[in-house]
Amino acid sequence: LPLRKFSRVVGFVNETQFPSGIQNRLIKTFASLYGINLEECERDWQQYTSMQEFFTRALKAGARPIDHQAALVSPADGVVLQCGVVGQEGELCIKGVPYDEREFVQEDASIPAPLQRGTQRLFCIIYLAPGDYHRFHSPATWRLCSYTHISGHLYSVHPLAVKWLTGLFCLNERVVLKGKWQFGKFIYAPVG
């Protein structure tokens, strides 16, 4: 399937600025289909000039209360698909599909570093549906040391696609942010 071309066409349509009457109907229909609370938008929803601008909208202050005492919070709206433990050799299993952490972050030498006895690394996969707020925030207090943009496909990351397309997260475009936090190494990787 020509998914990259399809993605570009959808992107072009989403960035198109339609006349306000048409744009407002598109946004209202999209919000209704996906259960978006238009009252949470930082500005009046009728002021967005494209679907892309609406899709990446900011929310009103306080729309997503954050527990500032927590060591880790959700970086985005969405559904937690899976949380688990990364194996001693960097293996993890997402929805029954095996992944290699080194392949995902495209780093051979330093990941996974041998773990101290009694320690473990964890992972969490959060799926953002089309109606979810599509901005990402820092999930913890941490220090960014490096980042890598990994080109790839733009396959859907819908839970059904994750089961159907083996290795989807390693095939898709992503940005891998690497750093340190109070518990050691920290990796945060939004996937397209």
XYZ file of C-alpha atoms in Angstrom:
192
model
C 0.000 0.000 0.000
C 1.279 3.527 -0.758
C 0.890 4.653 2.852
C 3.517 7.411 2.728
C 1.762 9.000 -0.269
C -1.612 8.604 1.455
C -0.160 10.218 4.582
C 1.120 13.156 2.524
C -2.304 13.646 0.906
C -3.995 13.578 4.318
C -1.374 16.042 5.588
C -2.007 18.357 2.635
C -5.781 18.284 3.214
C -5.308 18.841 6.964
C -3.129 21.904 6.322
C -5.552 23.376 3.765
C -7.311 26.505 4.974
C -10.920 26.123 3.901
C -13.438 28.981 4.133
C -14.489 29.399 7.780
C -17.987 27.946 7.308
C -16.601 24.736 5.807
C -13.707 24.607 8.299
C -16.084 24.972 11.254
C -18.277 22.142 9.962
C -15.223 19.911 9.491
C -13.996 20.610 13.033
C -17.453 20.173 14.577
C -17.914 16.846 12.731
C -14.426 15.633 13.685
C -14.997 16.632 17.329
C -18.346 14.864 17.377
C -16.963 11.671 15.799
C -14.071 11.450 18.278
C -15.711 12.841 21.409
C -13.527 15.941 21.663
C -14.557 18.417 24.343
C -14.378 21.739 22.499
C -14.646 23.591 25.833
C -11.073 22.441 26.633
C -9.544 24.285 23.662
C -7.315 27.187 24.657
C -9.135 29.413 22.197
C -12.544 29.347 20.548
C -12.638 26.294 18.257
C -14.131 28.414 15.460
C -10.845 30.355 15.218
C -8.777 27.423 13.927
C -7.914 27.931 10.265
C -7.106 24.304 9.394
C -7.663 20.791 10.687
C -3.926 20.550 11.433
C -4.086 23.643 13.616
C -7.065 22.152 15.468
C -5.439 18.712 15.705
C -2.394 20.195 17.466
C -4.424 22.643 19.551
C -3.352 23.841 22.980
C -5.647 23.207 25.932
C -6.849 25.638 28.556
C -4.689 25.864 31.655
C -5.790 23.222 34.140
C -7.549 21.019 31.559
C -5.093 18.232 32.425
C -4.126 18.525 36.107
C -0.610 17.231 36.776
C 0.589 15.711 40.036
C 3.838 17.631 40.480
C 4.842 15.336 43.355
C 4.826 12.210 41.152
C 8.152 10.933 39.800
C 6.498 10.036 36.485
C 3.313 11.236 34.768
C 1.689 10.555 31.420
C 3.340 12.631 28.681
C 0.166 12.767 26.576
C -3.526 11.984 26.354
C -4.120 8.482 25.199
C -4.686 4.891 26.151
C -1.964 2.849 27.797
C -1.506 -0.111 25.442
C 1.027 -1.842 27.586
C 3.554 -1.388 30.367
C 6.196 -3.931 31.177
C 9.728 -4.827 32.089
C 12.607 -4.610 29.610
C 14.539 -7.886 29.696
C 18.195 -8.220 30.661
C 19.264 -8.179 26.998
C 16.935 -5.359 25.913
C 14.031 -7.544 24.817
C 10.464 -6.444 25.354
C 7.120 -7.756 24.239
C 4.349 -5.452 23.055
C 0.952 -7.021 22.405
C 2.623 -10.390 21.911
C 5.161 -9.018 19.412
C 8.832 -9.236 20.433
C 10.985 -6.091 20.088
C 14.652 -5.392 20.635
C 15.301 -2.122 22.426
C 18.599 -1.655 20.570
C 16.826 -1.887 17.209
C 14.113 0.524 18.340
C 16.558 3.226 19.457
C 19.129 2.241 16.790
C 21.958 2.101 19.271
C 24.150 -0.977 19.657
C 26.960 -0.137 22.032
C 25.382 1.371 25.113
C 21.933 -0.200 25.270
C 21.241 -2.213 27.176
C 23.952 -1.584 29.719
C 24.348 -4.491 32.115
C 21.895 -4.007 34.941
C 22.894 -4.042 38.571
C 21.510 -7.053 40.384
C 17.990 -6.292 41.618
C 17.341 -3.436 39.176
C 15.061 -3.350 36.163
C 14.036 -1.052 33.327
C 10.418 -0.440 32.460
C 8.560 0.646 29.332
C 5.129 2.097 28.638
C 3.325 2.428 25.278
C 0.634 5.134 25.035
C -1.626 5.215 21.969
C -3.021 8.573 20.899
C -6.283 8.166 18.971
C -7.212 10.800 16.367
C -9.390 12.676 18.860
C -6.767 12.848 21.600
C -4.869 16.013 22.426
C -1.758 15.693 20.226
C 0.940 17.517 22.127
C 3.633 15.769 24.105
C 5.030 16.893 27.432
C 7.913 15.777 29.592
C 6.821 12.798 31.697
C 9.443 13.385 34.398
C 12.120 15.698 35.660
C 15.103 14.555 33.625
C 18.085 15.823 31.671
C 18.179 15.360 27.908
C 21.602 14.179 26.733
C 20.952 13.369 23.069
C 18.265 12.858 20.477
C 18.022 10.990 17.198
C 15.481 11.380 14.408
C 14.907 7.996 12.787
C 13.266 8.147 9.367
C 10.731 5.489 8.657
C 7.230 4.736 7.537
C 4.090 6.417 8.797
C 2.008 3.303 9.357
C -0.987 3.618 11.631
C -0.146 2.843 15.262
C -3.728 1.814 15.986
C -3.708 -1.232 18.322
C -4.979 -3.477 15.492
C -2.110 -2.364 13.232
C 0.395 -3.105 16.012
C -0.836 -6.716 16.072
C -1.016 -7.016 12.278
C 2.317 -5.468 11.214
C 5.236 -7.194 12.909
C 7.819 -4.746 14.247
C 5.675 -1.675 13.551
C 7.365 0.526 16.169
C 10.786 -0.192 14.632
C 9.487 0.505 11.113
C 7.852 3.872 11.801
C 9.443 7.289 11.915
C 10.322 8.357 15.460
C 12.414 10.668 17.571
C 14.410 9.013 20.334
C 15.249 11.295 23.253
C 17.889 9.905 25.620
C 18.887 11.230 28.992
C 19.150 10.685 32.702
C 16.771 11.015 35.609
C 16.794 10.191 39.309
C 16.626 6.451 38.584
C 19.264 6.293 35.822
C 18.874 6.127 32.032
C 15.701 7.619 30.554
C 14.439 7.143 26.980
C 11.381 8.921 25.591
C 10.423 8.160 21.986
C 7.324 9.540 20.222
C 6.514 7.342 17.199
C 4.827 8.672 14.033
